[in-house]
Structure formats: structure tokens, C-alpha cells
Amino acid sequence: MSKEFDVAVIGAGIAGLTAGLTSARLGRSTIVLTGDVLGGHLLSIEKVEGYPGFPEGVPGFDLCPMAEEQAGEAGAEFDPVEVSAIEAADSKWKITTAGEEVLAGAVVIATGTALKELNVPGEERLRGRGVSHCATCDAPLLRDQVAAIAGGGDSAAQEGLTLAEFASKVYLFNDAPDLTAQASYRDLVSANPKIEIRNNTVIEEVLGEDGVTGVRIKDSSTNATEDVELTGVFVYVGLQPNTAFLDGLLTLDPTGRIPVDGEMRTTLPGVFAAGTVRTGTAGRAAAAAGDGAAAAIAADAYLTSGSWRD
């Protein structure tokens, strides 16, 4: 059994939700294939800053449901299924999910990214017992305890600040010489008396039996190792694009992302990519929303003309 739409959006982070909203407002029959989690990484961000219209910031777990509601009111449909494959079907695209097939004249890929792992001993075994990817979710469990953030980018800085509201001390273990987070976050982290930044530092092992009791770290500039006692480790060491389901349909860049032009067009007619899954992403919520809108507008133009327009 299959259903047919003008536009199918794969992914329901802010890029996918905005694409669904824009496409529906343009009068296109639109389905958003959300996967298991609607909202993507933003759901775990306590305060998304720099998003227009919210001068004090907005929780990701509020922003995404608002975007979903808008898209639904505009006429977009939602289906919580995972996509396993995309293939050409005459002049349309066939999208295979666990439950059914969806036919669409245009496809917007907005599947985002997954958080990378440390891939060190103890990490997988202690996941959910002190190892986490969500400080916003788990920080209250570490009140007055010592915890660590692995990473040095925006997510690491944001979650470190959240963690510092509860923990007695937060180590920020960054494997680079300096933090790569945007300046506003770097300033806040550096000024927080609870946060100790350790640059050029990697976690080599997560220690503990029934729960995290510490980490073994190495200073990459001296090769010296040290065991640090703590009870929580939050991992933000990079992002892996969610593109495995494409299975060679598109040529990816060296990071695994999808190359696009200025209109979010891929090399395949009628297929677009938006948000952090695309090459050149700015990695900001506002930019991802802009991508989603641009992709939906370009998809509408493609469906109107029946071909790419230069």
C-alpha cells in the first residue's frame, strides 16, 4: 500500500518542520516522516539562543512542538516512521518505510545528525548509568556532584552551563587547544567558577562497575594520564550525519553530508537537503530553519516547472 504526496520531508528537526510548514503553506500536499523522535537534537537544548523572535532564548522542547503545530495547522501530515530507502519511480520518488511506501514528486532530506561516541572502554557499558548525551535531561540527578563534559563546541558549552547549575564542579575535557564554541558561549563557560576547562585533553576510559566513578584522561600535549573522580560524563564530541539510509543514492562529501547548491538542490532532480545533514551547514537552529524554508520553496518551483530552474 502506498500514499502519494507532492512533497515528502524526511526528518523532523527544525529544518524538517520548517520545510513541512513552508511546503504546506505553498499549497502542496506534504507529509513529514518524523522517525521516532520529533524535534531532533533541539529537544535536549534547554535554551536555543540567537533564534529570531526569542531575545531571551527558547527551550528546544518548546520550539519544535510550536513548529510542528504550525505545520499541522497549515496542512502538513506527520507519520512517525523511519525511512529505510529512497528510489526513483518513474517521474516520482518512492520512499520505503517499515509500514508502507510513500510516493512524492519532491523529497526534502532533513535527517540531521547523531551524536558521536567516544568509543572508549566503559562508555557503552555505563550508558544510562552516568554516561549521557543530555545534560538538560540528567543534570538534576547530579546535584552537588562532580561531572564532566567531553567536547569543546556549542553543544558542549551549552550543556556544560546547564550542568553547572546543579553539579558542584564540571570538568570540560576538550581535545583541541581551544574551545570551538561561539564567542558568547566561550565567555560564559570561562567565567563560570564551577567549570574547569582542560584543553588538549581526551578521555581514554570511563571508570566504574555499576555506575560511573571517574574517567581516565590523557593530556595530548604531554601524554600524561590521570584518573579523575566524578559521577557523570556527558559526550558532545561531534556529529555524524544521518545518511546511511541513502545507500549510495547520492554522493556524499568527506564528512558524510549531502552536497547542495544555493537552493538546497542535490544532484538528483526533485531531491533537496536541508539543515545539518547538508554540506556547508552553519550548525545553528536559525540557519537550519532557513534551509528548510529554502528547500520547500525550491521544491515547489521544481514541481511547477517539472525540472530544475537555473
Coordinates of C-alpha atoms in Angstrom, one line a residue:
M1 CA 0.0 0.0 0.0
S2 CA 1.3 3.5 -0.8
K3 CA 0.3 7.1 -0.3
E4 CA 1.1 9.9 -2.6
F5 CA 2.1 13.5 -1.8
D6 CA 3.6 16.4 -3.7
V7 CA 6.4 16.7 -1.1
A8 CA 7.8 14.3 1.4
V9 CA 10.0 15.7 4.1
I10 CA 12.3 13.2 5.9
G11 CA 13.2 14.3 9.3
A12 CA 11.6 16.4 12.0
G13 CA 14.2 18.7 13.5
I14 CA 13.7 22.4 13.0
A15 CA 14.8 22.1 9.3
G16 CA 12.3 19.4 8.5
L17 CA 9.5 21.0 10.4
T18 CA 10.1 24.4 8.7
A19 CA 10.2 22.6 5.3
G20 CA 6.9 20.9 6.1
L21 CA 5.3 24.2 7.2
T22 CA 6.5 26.1 4.2
S23 CA 5.5 23.4 1.7
A24 CA 2.0 23.2 3.2
R25 CA 1.6 26.9 3.1
L26 CA 2.5 26.9 -0.6
G27 CA -0.4 24.6 -1.1
R28 CA 1.5 21.4 -1.6
S29 CA 0.2 18.1 -0.2
T30 CA 3.0 17.4 2.3
I31 CA 4.0 14.6 4.6
V32 CA 6.7 14.8 7.3
L33 CA 8.3 11.4 8.1
T34 CA 9.5 12.1 11.6
G35 CA 11.1 8.9 12.7
D36 CA 10.9 8.0 16.4
V37 CA 11.7 11.5 17.8
L38 CA 10.1 14.7 16.6
G39 CA 12.4 17.6 17.2
G40 CA 15.9 16.2 16.8
H41 CA 18.8 17.5 18.9
L42 CA 17.0 20.7 19.9
L43 CA 14.7 18.7 22.3
S44 CA 17.7 18.4 24.6
I45 CA 18.7 22.0 24.4
E46 CA 17.4 24.0 27.4
K47 CA 17.8 27.4 25.7
V48 CA 18.3 27.9 22.0
E49 CA 19.9 31.3 21.6
G50 CA 20.1 33.5 18.6
Y51 CA 16.7 32.3 17.2
P52 CA 14.7 35.3 15.9
G53 CA 11.7 36.3 17.9
F54 CA 13.1 35.0 21.2
P55 CA 15.5 37.6 22.7
E56 CA 15.9 35.6 25.9
G57 CA 16.3 32.3 24.1
V58 CA 13.7 29.5 23.8
P59 CA 13.8 25.9 25.0
G60 CA 14.2 23.4 22.1
F61 CA 11.5 21.3 23.7
D62 CA 9.1 24.3 23.2
L63 CA 10.3 25.5 19.8
C64 CA 9.9 22.2 18.0
P65 CA 6.3 21.5 19.2
M66 CA 5.4 25.0 18.2
A67 CA 6.8 24.5 14.7
E68 CA 5.0 21.1 14.5
E69 CA 1.7 22.7 15.4
Q70 CA 2.1 25.4 12.8
A71 CA 3.0 22.9 10.1
G72 CA 0.0 20.8 11.1
E73 CA -2.4 23.8 11.0
A74 CA -1.0 24.6 7.5
G75 CA -2.0 21.2 6.3
A76 CA 1.1 19.0 6.7
E77 CA 0.7 15.4 7.7
F78 CA 3.0 13.6 10.1
D79 CA 4.0 10.0 10.2
P80 CA 6.4 8.6 13.0
V81 CA 8.2 6.1 10.8
E82 CA 11.8 5.5 9.9
V83 CA 12.8 5.7 6.3
S84 CA 14.8 2.7 5.0
A85 CA 15.3 3.6 1.4
I86 CA 14.6 6.1 -1.4
E87 CA 14.5 5.2 -5.1
A88 CA 13.3 6.7 -8.4
A89 CA 9.8 5.5 -9.5
D90 CA 9.0 6.9 -13.0
S91 CA 8.8 10.7 -12.5
K92 CA 8.4 10.5 -8.7
W93 CA 10.4 9.2 -5.7
K94 CA 9.4 6.1 -3.8
I95 CA 10.2 6.2 -0.1
T96 CA 10.2 2.9 1.8
T97 CA 9.3 2.8 5.5
A98 CA 8.6 -0.1 7.8
G99 CA 4.9 0.2 7.3
E100 CA 4.3 1.4 3.8
E101 CA 5.6 3.2 0.8
V102 CA 5.2 6.9 0.1
L103 CA 5.3 8.4 -3.4
A104 CA 6.3 12.0 -3.8
G105 CA 7.1 14.4 -6.6
A106 CA 9.8 16.0 -4.5
V107 CA 11.8 15.0 -1.4
V108 CA 13.4 17.1 1.3
I109 CA 16.1 15.3 3.3
A110 CA 16.4 16.9 6.7
T111 CA 17.5 13.9 8.8
G112 CA 20.1 15.8 10.8
T113 CA 22.9 14.2 12.7
A114 CA 23.6 11.8 15.5
L115 CA 26.0 12.5 18.4
K116 CA 29.3 10.7 18.0
E117 CA 30.6 8.4 20.7
L118 CA 33.9 8.5 22.5
N119 CA 34.4 4.8 21.6
V120 CA 36.4 4.2 24.8
P121 CA 36.2 1.3 27.3
G122 CA 33.4 1.7 29.8
E123 CA 31.3 4.1 27.7
E124 CA 28.8 1.7 26.3
R125 CA 28.6 -0.4 29.4
L126 CA 27.8 2.6 31.6
R127 CA 25.4 4.3 29.3
G128 CA 22.4 5.4 31.3
R129 CA 24.4 4.8 34.5
G130 CA 26.4 8.0 34.4
V131 CA 27.2 8.3 30.7
S132 CA 24.7 10.5 28.8
H133 CA 24.2 12.7 25.8
C134 CA 21.6 15.0 27.5
A135 CA 22.7 17.3 30.4
T136 CA 19.3 19.0 30.2
C137 CA 17.7 15.6 31.0
D138 CA 20.1 14.2 33.6
A139 CA 21.7 17.2 35.3
P140 CA 19.2 17.3 38.2
L141 CA 20.4 13.7 39.1
L142 CA 23.9 15.1 39.7
R143 CA 23.1 17.8 42.1
D144 CA 26.1 18.7 44.2
Q145 CA 28.2 16.0 42.5
V146 CA 31.2 16.3 40.1
A147 CA 30.6 15.7 36.4
A148 CA 32.4 16.1 33.1
I149 CA 31.6 17.3 29.6
A150 CA 33.6 15.8 26.7
G151 CA 33.8 18.3 23.8
G152 CA 34.5 21.9 23.1
G153 CA 31.8 23.1 20.6
D154 CA 28.5 24.9 21.1
S155 CA 26.7 21.8 22.4
A156 CA 29.4 21.1 24.9
A157 CA 29.4 24.6 26.2
Q158 CA 25.7 24.9 26.4
E159 CA 25.2 21.7 28.2
G160 CA 28.2 22.4 30.5
L161 CA 26.5 25.6 31.6
T162 CA 23.3 23.7 32.3
L163 CA 25.2 21.0 34.2
A164 CA 26.9 23.7 36.3
E165 CA 23.5 24.8 37.6
F166 CA 23.3 21.5 39.5
A167 CA 26.7 19.9 39.9
S168 CA 29.3 21.1 42.4
K169 CA 32.0 21.1 39.7
V170 CA 32.1 20.5 36.0
Y171 CA 35.2 19.5 34.1
L172 CA 35.2 20.4 30.4
F173 CA 37.6 18.0 28.6
N174 CA 38.4 19.4 25.2
D175 CA 40.6 17.5 22.8
A176 CA 41.7 20.7 20.9
P177 CA 43.9 23.6 22.0
D178 CA 40.9 25.9 22.4
L179 CA 37.2 25.8 22.6
T180 CA 35.4 26.0 19.2
A181 CA 32.1 27.2 20.6
Q182 CA 30.9 30.6 19.6
A183 CA 32.3 33.5 21.5
S184 CA 29.3 34.2 23.7
Y185 CA 29.3 30.6 25.0
R186 CA 33.1 30.6 25.4
D187 CA 32.8 33.7 27.6
L188 CA 30.1 32.3 29.8
V189 CA 31.9 29.0 30.3
S190 CA 35.2 30.7 31.1
A191 CA 33.5 33.0 33.6
N192 CA 31.7 30.2 35.4
P193 CA 33.5 29.4 38.6
K194 CA 32.2 25.8 38.7
I195 CA 33.6 24.9 35.2
E196 CA 37.2 23.9 34.8
I197 CA 38.3 23.8 31.2
R198 CA 41.0 21.2 30.3
N199 CA 42.2 21.7 26.7
N200 CA 44.3 19.2 24.8
T201 CA 42.6 16.5 27.0
V202 CA 41.0 13.3 25.9
I203 CA 39.0 10.7 27.8
E204 CA 40.7 7.3 27.4
E205 CA 38.3 5.3 29.6
V206 CA 35.2 5.6 31.7
L207 CA 35.6 4.0 35.1
G208 CA 33.1 2.3 37.3
E209 CA 31.2 -1.0 37.7
D210 CA 27.6 -0.3 38.4
G211 CA 27.9 3.4 37.7
V212 CA 30.4 6.0 36.7
T213 CA 33.0 6.6 39.4
G214 CA 35.6 8.5 37.2
V215 CA 37.4 8.9 34.0
R216 CA 41.0 8.2 32.8
I217 CA 42.2 11.2 30.9
K218 CA 45.3 11.9 28.8
D219 CA 47.0 15.3 28.2
S220 CA 47.7 15.1 24.4
S221 CA 50.5 17.7 24.7
T222 CA 52.4 15.8 27.4
N223 CA 50.9 12.2 27.1
A224 CA 50.5 12.3 30.9
T225 CA 47.5 10.3 32.2
E226 CA 45.3 10.9 35.2
D227 CA 42.3 9.4 36.9
V228 CA 39.6 12.0 37.8
E229 CA 36.8 11.1 40.3
L230 CA 33.3 12.0 39.1
T231 CA 29.9 10.5 38.7
G232 CA 28.7 11.7 35.3
V233 CA 30.1 12.0 31.8
F234 CA 28.2 13.9 29.0
V235 CA 29.5 13.4 25.5
Y236 CA 29.5 16.1 22.8
V237 CA 32.5 15.3 20.6
G238 CA 30.9 15.9 17.2
L239 CA 28.1 14.9 14.9
Q240 CA 27.6 12.1 12.4
P241 CA 25.2 12.9 9.6
N242 CA 22.2 10.5 9.4
T243 CA 22.7 9.5 5.7
A244 CA 23.2 5.7 5.9
F245 CA 19.7 5.0 4.6
L246 CA 20.6 6.7 1.3
D247 CA 22.8 3.7 0.5
G248 CA 24.7 5.3 -2.4
L249 CA 21.7 7.2 -3.8
L250 CA 23.7 10.4 -3.5
T251 CA 27.4 11.1 -3.5
L252 CA 28.3 12.4 0.0
D253 CA 31.1 14.8 1.0
P254 CA 34.1 13.6 3.1
T255 CA 32.1 14.3 6.3
G256 CA 29.1 12.2 5.1
R257 CA 26.9 15.2 4.4
I258 CA 24.9 15.9 1.2
P259 CA 26.3 18.5 -1.2
V260 CA 23.7 21.1 -2.3
D261 CA 23.6 24.3 -4.2
G262 CA 22.3 27.6 -3.0
E263 CA 18.7 26.5 -3.3
M264 CA 19.3 23.3 -1.3
R265 CA 19.1 21.2 -4.5
T266 CA 21.1 18.0 -4.7
T267 CA 22.4 16.4 -7.9
L268 CA 19.1 14.4 -8.2
P269 CA 16.1 16.2 -9.7
G270 CA 13.4 16.8 -7.1
V271 CA 15.6 15.9 -4.2
F272 CA 16.7 18.6 -1.7
A273 CA 18.7 18.6 1.6
A274 CA 18.3 21.0 4.5
G275 CA 19.8 21.5 7.9
T276 CA 22.8 19.9 9.5
V277 CA 22.7 16.9 7.1
R278 CA 23.9 19.2 4.2
T279 CA 27.3 20.3 3.2
G280 CA 28.2 23.8 4.4
T281 CA 25.7 23.8 7.3
A282 CA 26.1 26.7 9.7
G283 CA 25.0 24.4 12.6
R284 CA 22.6 26.9 14.0
A285 CA 18.9 26.4 14.6
A286 CA 18.0 29.6 12.8
A287 CA 20.1 28.6 9.8
A288 CA 18.5 25.1 9.7
A289 CA 15.0 26.7 9.7
G290 CA 16.1 28.9 6.8
D291 CA 17.4 25.8 5.0
G292 CA 14.1 24.1 5.4
A293 CA 12.1 27.1 4.0
A294 CA 14.5 27.4 1.1
A295 CA 14.3 23.7 0.2
A296 CA 10.5 23.8 0.3
I297 CA 10.3 26.9 -1.9
A298 CA 12.7 25.2 -4.4
A299 CA 10.7 22.0 -4.3
D300 CA 7.6 24.0 -5.1
A301 CA 9.3 25.6 -8.1
Y302 CA 10.6 22.2 -9.3
L303 CA 7.1 20.8 -9.1
T304 CA 5.7 23.8 -11.0
S305 CA 8.3 23.6 -13.8
G306 CA 8.9 19.9 -13.9
S307 CA 12.6 20.5 -14.0
W308 CA 15.5 22.3 -12.3
R309 CA 15.4 26.1 -13.0
D310 CA 18.7 27.9 -13.3

